[in-house]
CSV table of N, CA and C in Angstrom, one decimal:
chain,number,residue,atom,x,y,z
X,5,MET,N,61.9,144.0,153.2
X,5,MET,CA,62.4,142.9,152.5
X,5,MET,C,63.9,143.0,152.3
X,6,ASN,N,64.5,141.8,152.4
X,6,ASN,CA,66.0,141.9,152.2
X,6,ASN,C,66.3,141.6,150.7
X,7,LEU,N,67.5,141.7,150.3
X,7,LEU,CA,67.9,141.6,148.9
X,7,LEU,C,67.6,140.3,148.3
X,8,SER,N,67.8,139.2,149.0
X,8,SER,CA,67.5,137.9,148.4
X,8,SER,C,66.0,137.7,148.1
X,9,GLN,N,65.2,138.2,149.0
X,9,GLN,CA,63.7,138.1,148.8
X,9,GLN,C,63.3,138.9,147.6
X,10,GLN,N,63.9,140.1,147.4
X,10,GLN,CA,63.6,140.9,146.3
X,10,GLN,C,64.0,140.3,144.9
X,11,ALA,N,65.2,139.7,145.0
X,11,ALA,CA,65.7,139.0,143.8
X,11,ALA,C,64.8,137.8,143.4
X,12,TYR,N,64.3,137.1,144.4
X,12,TYR,CA,63.4,136.0,144.2
X,12,TYR,C,62.1,136.5,143.6
X,13,LYS,N,61.6,137.6,144.1
X,13,LYS,CA,60.3,138.1,143.6
X,13,LYS,C,60.5,138.6,142.1
X,14,VAL,N,61.6,139.2,141.8
X,14,VAL,CA,61.8,139.6,140.4
X,14,VAL,C,61.9,138.4,139.5
X,15,GLN,N,62.6,137.4,139.9
X,15,GLN,CA,62.7,136.2,139.1
X,15,GLN,C,61.4,135.5,138.9
X,16,ARG,N,60.6,135.5,139.9
X,16,ARG,CA,59.3,134.9,139.8
X,16,ARG,C,58.4,135.7,138.9
X,17,GLN,N,58.4,137.0,138.9
X,17,GLN,CA,57.6,137.8,138.0
X,17,GLN,C,58.1,137.6,136.6
X,18,ASP,N,59.4,137.5,136.3
X,18,ASP,CA,59.8,137.2,135.0
X,18,ASP,C,59.3,135.8,134.5
X,19,TYR,N,59.3,134.9,135.3
X,19,TYR,CA,58.8,133.5,135.0
X,19,TYR,C,57.3,133.6,134.7
X,20,VAL,N,56.6,134.3,135.5
X,20,VAL,CA,55.1,134.3,135.3
X,20,VAL,C,54.8,135.1,134.0
X,21,GLU,N,55.6,136.1,133.7
X,21,GLU,CA,55.3,136.9,132.5
X,21,GLU,C,55.8,136.1,131.2
X,22,ALA,N,56.8,135.2,131.4
X,22,ALA,CA,57.2,134.5,130.2
X,22,ALA,C,56.3,133.3,129.9
X,23,ALA,N,55.5,132.9,130.9
X,23,ALA,CA,54.6,131.7,130.6
X,23,ALA,C,53.6,132.1,129.6
X,24,PRO,N,53.3,131.2,128.7
X,24,PRO,CA,52.3,131.5,127.6
X,24,PRO,C,50.9,131.7,128.2
X,25,ARG,N,50.2,132.6,127.7
X,25,ARG,CA,48.9,132.9,128.2
X,25,ARG,C,47.9,132.0,127.4
X,26,GLN,N,46.8,131.8,127.9
X,26,GLN,CA,45.9,130.8,127.3
X,26,GLN,C,45.4,131.2,126.0
X,27,GLY,N,45.4,132.3,125.6
X,27,GLY,CA,44.9,132.7,124.3
X,27,GLY,C,46.0,132.8,123.2
X,28,GLN,N,47.3,132.6,123.6
X,28,GLN,CA,48.4,132.7,122.7
X,28,GLN,C,48.7,131.4,122.1
X,29,VAL,N,49.3,131.4,120.9
X,29,VAL,CA,49.7,130.2,120.3
X,29,VAL,C,51.3,130.2,120.4
X,30,VAL,N,51.8,129.1,120.9
X,30,VAL,CA,53.2,128.9,121.0
X,30,VAL,C,53.8,128.3,119.7
X,31,ILE,N,54.7,128.9,119.1
X,31,ILE,CA,55.3,128.5,117.9
X,31,ILE,C,56.5,127.7,118.2
X,32,THR,N,56.6,126.4,117.8
X,32,THR,CA,57.7,125.6,118.1
X,32,THR,C,58.6,125.7,116.8
X,33,ARG,N,59.9,125.4,117.0
X,33,ARG,CA,60.8,125.4,115.9
X,33,ARG,C,60.6,124.1,115.1
X,34,ARG,N,60.6,124.3,113.8
X,34,ARG,CA,60.4,123.2,112.9
X,34,ARG,C,61.7,122.8,112.2
X,35,VAL,N,61.8,121.6,111.7
X,35,VAL,CA,63.0,121.2,111.0
X,35,VAL,C,62.7,121.5,109.5
X,36,THR,N,63.6,122.3,108.9
X,36,THR,CA,63.3,122.7,107.5
X,36,THR,C,63.7,121.6,106.5
X,37,LYS,N,63.3,121.8,105.3
X,37,LYS,CA,63.7,120.8,104.3
X,37,LYS,C,65.2,120.8,104.0
X,38,GLY,N,65.8,121.9,104.1
X,38,GLY,CA,67.2,122.0,103.9
X,38,GLY,C,68.0,121.2,105.0
X,39,GLU,N,67.5,121.3,106.2
X,39,GLU,CA,68.2,120.6,107.3
X,39,GLU,C,67.9,119.1,107.1
X,40,LYS,N,66.7,118.7,106.7
X,40,LYS,CA,66.5,117.3,106.5
X,40,LYS,C,67.4,116.8,105.4
X,41,ALA,N,67.5,117.6,104.3
X,41,ALA,CA,68.4,117.1,103.2
X,41,ALA,C,69.9,117.0,103.7
X,42,LEU,N,70.3,117.9,104.5
X,42,LEU,CA,71.7,117.8,105.0
X,42,LEU,C,71.9,116.6,105.9
X,43,TRP,N,70.9,116.4,106.8
X,43,TRP,CA,71.0,115.2,107.6
X,43,TRP,C,71.0,113.9,106.8
X,44,ALA,N,70.1,113.9,105.8
X,44,ALA,CA,70.0,112.7,104.9
X,44,ALA,C,71.4,112.5,104.2
X,45,MET,N,71.9,113.5,103.7
X,45,MET,CA,73.2,113.4,103.0
X,45,MET,C,74.3,113.0,103.9
X,46,ALA,N,74.3,113.5,105.1
X,46,ALA,CA,75.3,113.1,106.1
X,46,ALA,C,75.2,111.6,106.5
X,47,GLY,N,73.9,111.2,106.6
X,47,GLY,CA,73.7,109.7,106.9
X,47,GLY,C,74.2,108.9,105.7
X,48,ILE,N,73.9,109.3,104.5
X,48,ILE,CA,74.3,108.5,103.4
X,48,ILE,C,75.8,108.5,103.3
X,49,MET,N,76.5,109.6,103.5
X,49,MET,CA,77.9,109.6,103.5
X,49,MET,C,78.5,108.7,104.5
X,50,ILE,N,78.0,108.7,105.7
X,50,ILE,CA,78.5,107.8,106.8
X,50,ILE,C,78.3,106.4,106.4
X,51,PHE,N,77.1,106.0,105.8
X,51,PHE,CA,76.9,104.7,105.3
X,51,PHE,C,77.9,104.3,104.3
X,52,VAL,N,78.1,105.1,103.3
X,52,VAL,CA,79.0,104.8,102.2
X,52,VAL,C,80.5,104.7,102.7
X,53,MET,N,80.9,105.5,103.7
X,53,MET,CA,82.2,105.4,104.2
X,53,MET,C,82.3,104.1,105.0
X,54,ALA,N,81.3,103.7,105.7
X,54,ALA,CA,81.3,102.4,106.5
X,54,ALA,C,81.4,101.3,105.5
X,55,LEU,N,80.7,101.4,104.4
X,55,LEU,CA,80.7,100.3,103.4
X,55,LEU,C,82.1,100.2,102.8
X,56,LEU,N,82.7,101.3,102.5
X,56,LEU,CA,84.1,101.3,101.9
X,56,LEU,C,85.1,100.7,102.9
X,57,LEU,N,84.9,101.0,104.1
X,57,LEU,CA,85.8,100.5,105.2
X,57,LEU,C,85.7,99.0,105.3
X,58,VAL,N,84.5,98.5,105.2
X,58,VAL,CA,84.3,97.0,105.3
X,58,VAL,C,84.8,96.4,104.0
X,59,ALA,N,84.6,97.0,102.9
X,59,ALA,CA,85.2,96.4,101.6
X,59,ALA,C,86.7,96.4,101.7
X,60,ASN,N,87.3,97.4,102.1
X,60,ASN,CA,88.8,97.4,102.2
X,60,ASN,C,89.3,96.4,103.2
X,61,GLN,N,88.6,96.2,104.3
X,61,GLN,CA,89.0,95.2,105.3
X,61,GLN,C,88.9,93.8,104.7
X,62,ALA,N,87.8,93.6,103.9
X,62,ALA,CA,87.7,92.3,103.2
X,62,ALA,C,88.8,92.0,102.2
X,63,LYS,N,89.2,93.1,101.5
X,63,LYS,CA,90.3,92.9,100.5
X,63,LYS,C,91.6,92.6,101.3
X,64,LEU,N,91.8,93.3,102.4
X,64,LEU,CA,93.0,93.1,103.2
X,64,LEU,C,93.1,91.6,103.7
X,65,TYR,N,91.9,91.1,104.1
X,65,TYR,CA,91.8,89.8,104.6
X,65,TYR,C,92.2,88.8,103.5
X,66,ILE,N,91.6,89.0,102.3
X,66,ILE,CA,91.9,88.1,101.2
X,66,ILE,C,93.4,88.1,100.8
X,67,ALA,N,93.9,89.3,100.8
X,67,ALA,CA,95.3,89.5,100.5
X,67,ALA,C,96.2,88.8,101.5
X,68,SER,N,95.9,88.9,102.8
X,68,SER,CA,96.6,88.3,103.8
X,68,SER,C,96.5,86.8,103.8
X,69,LYS,N,95.4,86.3,103.4
X,69,LYS,CA,95.2,84.8,103.2
X,69,LYS,C,96.0,84.3,102.1
X,70,ASP,N,96.1,85.1,101.0
X,70,ASP,CA,96.9,84.7,99.8
X,70,ASP,C,98.4,84.7,100.2
X,71,VAL,N,98.8,85.7,100.9
X,71,VAL,CA,100.2,85.8,101.3
X,71,VAL,C,100.6,84.6,102.2
X,72,ALA,N,99.7,84.3,103.1
X,72,ALA,CA,99.9,83.1,104.0
X,72,ALA,C,100.1,81.8,103.2
X,73,SER,N,99.2,81.6,102.2
X,73,SER,CA,99.3,80.4,101.5
X,73,SER,C,100.6,80.4,100.6
X,74,LEU,N,101.0,81.5,100.1
X,74,LEU,CA,102.2,81.6,99.3
X,74,LEU,C,103.4,81.3,100.2
X,75,GLN,N,103.3,81.8,101.4
X,75,GLN,CA,104.5,81.6,102.4
X,75,GLN,C,104.6,80.2,102.7
X,76,SER,N,103.5,79.5,102.9
X,76,SER,CA,103.5,78.0,103.2
X,76,SER,C,104.1,77.3,102.0
X,77,LYS,N,103.7,77.7,100.8
X,77,LYS,CA,104.3,77.0,99.6
X,77,LYS,C,105.8,77.3,99.5
X,78,ILE,N,106.2,78.5,99.8
X,78,ILE,CA,107.7,78.8,99.8
X,78,ILE,C,108.4,77.9,100.8
X,79,ASP,N,107.8,77.8,102.0
X,79,ASP,CA,108.5,77.0,103.1
X,79,ASP,C,108.6,75.5,102.6
X,80,GLU,N,107.5,75.0,102.0
X,80,GLU,CA,107.6,73.6,101.5
X,80,GLU,C,108.6,73.4,100.4
X,81,GLN,N,108.7,74.4,99.5
X,81,GLN,CA,109.7,74.3,98.5
X,81,GLN,C,111.1,74.4,99.0
X,82,ALA,N,111.3,75.3,100.1
X,82,ALA,CA,112.6,75.4,100.7
X,82,ALA,C,113.0,74.0,101.3
X,83,LYS,N,112.1,73.3,101.9
X,83,LYS,CA,112.4,72.0,102.5
X,83,LYS,C,112.8,71.0,101.4
X,84,VAL,N,112.1,71.0,100.3
X,84,VAL,CA,112.4,70.1,99.2
X,84,VAL,C,113.8,70.5,98.6
X,85,THR,N,114.1,71.8,98.5
X,85,THR,CA,115.4,72.2,98.0
X,85,THR,C,116.5,71.8,98.9
X,86,GLN,N,116.3,71.9,100.2
X,86,GLN,CA,117.3,71.5,101.2
X,86,GLN,C,117.5,70.0,101.1
X,87,GLN,N,116.4,69.2,101.0
X,87,GLN,CA,116.6,67.8,100.9
X,87,GLN,C,117.4,67.4,99.6
X,88,LEU,N,117.0,68.0,98.5
X,88,LEU,CA,117.7,67.7,97.3
X,88,LEU,C,119.2,68.1,97.3
X,89,LYS,N,119.5,69.2,98.0
X,89,LYS,CA,120.9,69.7,98.2
X,89,LYS,C,121.7,68.7,99.0
X,90,ALA,N,121.0,68.2,100.1
X,90,ALA,CA,121.7,67.2,100.9
X,90,ALA,C,121.9,65.9,100.2
X,91,GLU,N,121.0,65.5,99.4
X,91,GLU,CA,121.1,64.3,98.5
X,91,GLU,C,122.2,64.5,97.5
X,92,SER,N,122.3,65.7,96.9
X,92,SER,CA,123.3,66.0,95.9
X,92,SER,C,124.7,65.9,96.6
X,93,ASP,N,124.8,66.5,97.8
X,93,ASP,CA,126.1,66.5,98.5
X,93,ASP,C,126.5,65.1,98.8
X,94,SER,N,125.6,64.2,99.2
X,94,SER,CA,125.9,62.8,99.5
X,94,SER,C,126.3,62.1,98.3
X,95,LEU,N,125.6,62.3,97.2
X,95,LEU,CA,126.0,61.6,95.9
X,95,LEU,C,127.3,62.1,95.3
X,96,SER,N,127.7,63.3,95.6
X,96,SER,CA,128.9,63.8,95.0
X,96,SER,C,130.1,63.7,96.0
X,97,SER,N,130.0,63.0,97.0
X,97,SER,CA,131.1,62.8,98.0
X,97,SER,C,132.2,62.0,97.3
X,98,PRO,N,133.4,62.4,97.6
X,98,PRO,CA,134.6,61.7,97.0
X,98,PRO,C,134.6,60.2,97.3
X,99,GLU,N,134.2,59.8,98.5
X,99,GLU,CA,134.3,58.4,98.9
X,99,GLU,C,133.3,57.6,98.0
X,100,ARG,N,132.2,58.1,97.8
X,100,ARG,CA,131.2,57.4,96.9
X,100,ARG,C,131.7,57.3,95.5
X,101,ILE,N,132.3,58.4,95.0
X,101,ILE,CA,132.8,58.3,93.6
X,101,ILE,C,134.0,57.3,93.5
X,102,VAL,N,134.8,57.3,94.5
X,102,VAL,CA,135.9,56.3,94.5
X,102,VAL,C,135.4,54.9,94.6
X,103,HIS,N,134.4,54.7,95.4
X,103,HIS,CA,133.8,53.4,95.6
X,103,HIS,C,133.1,52.9,94.3
X,104,PHE,N,132.4,53.8,93.6
X,104,PHE,CA,131.7,53.5,92.4
X,104,PHE,C,132.7,53.2,91.3
X,105,ALA,N,133.8,54.0,91.2
X,105,ALA,CA,134.9,53.7,90.2
X,105,ALA,C,135.5,52.4,90.4
X,106,GLU,N,135.8,52.0,91.6
X,106,GLU,CA,136.4,50.7,91.9
X,106,GLU,C,135.5,49.5,91.7
X,107,LYS,N,134.3,49.6,92.2
X,107,LYS,CA,133.4,48.5,92.1
X,107,LYS,C,132.7,48.3,90.7
X,108,GLU,N,132.2,49.4,90.2
X,108,GLU,CA,131.4,49.3,89.0
X,108,GLU,C,132.2,49.4,87.7
X,109,LEU,N,133.3,50.3,87.7
X,109,LEU,CA,134.0,50.5,86.5
X,109,LEU,C,135.4,49.7,86.5
X,110,GLY,N,135.8,49.2,87.7
X,110,GLY,CA,137.0,48.4,87.8
X,110,GLY,C,138.3,49.2,87.7
X,111,LEU,N,138.1,50.5,88.1
X,111,LEU,CA,139.3,51.4,88.1
X,111,LEU,C,140.0,51.3,89.5
X,112,LYS,N,141.3,51.6,89.5
X,112,LYS,CA,142.1,51.6,90.7
X,112,LYS,C,142.6,53.0,90.9
X,113,LEU,N,142.7,53.4,92.2
X,113,LEU,CA,143.2,54.8,92.5
X,113,LEU,C,144.7,54.7,92.8
X,114,ASP,N,145.5,55.4,92.0
X,114,ASP,CA,146.9,55.5,92.2
X,114,ASP,C,147.2,56.9,92.5
X,115,ILE,N,147.6,57.1,93.8
X,115,ILE,CA,147.8,58.5,94.3
X,115,ILE,C,149.0,59.2,93.6
X,116,GLU,N,150.0,58.4,93.2
X,116,GLU,CA,151.2,59.0,92.5
X,116,GLU,C,150.8,59.5,91.1
X,117,ASN,N,149.8,59.0,90.6
X,117,ASN,CA,149.4,59.3,89.2
X,117,ASN,C,148.3,60.5,89.2
X,118,VAL,N,147.9,60.9,90.3
X,118,VAL,CA,146.9,62.0,90.4
X,118,VAL,C,147.5,63.3,90.3
X,119,LYS,N,146.9,64.2,89.4
X,119,LYS,CA,147.4,65.5,89.2
X,119,LYS,C,146.3,66.5,89.6
X,120,VAL,N,146.7,67.5,90.4
X,120,VAL,CA,145.8,68.5,90.9
X,120,VAL,C,145.9,69.7,90.0
X,121,LEU,N,144.8,70.2,89.5
X,121,LEU,CA,144.9,71.4,88.6
X,121,LEU,C,144.5,72.6,89.5
X,122,PRO,N,145.2,73.7,89.1
X,122,PRO,CA,144.9,74.9,89.9
X,122,PRO,C,143.5,75.5,89.6
């Protein structure tokens, strides 16, 4: 017999010897109570962490929604402010003031009589 055949024969004998005999009871490994408790605690921890993650995402969504609404209000107020500033600039123009003084109040503009203050 050559070496490969001898090795095969030895492996086969080990396999046959390792097989359970008909009168023997094979004991399988059981899961202990401690392992069950650890797995249960791990599952609960994962569930709680997932729940906290979802709660934080919900809070972030609500905060983002509030920020967006406040930003839109700020934009609207900026438009109103710009319109009021434009209106104020047009109402305080020198041409309008002179026109109002001449037509409504009956005043006349005399350039020689105007004094400019520093």
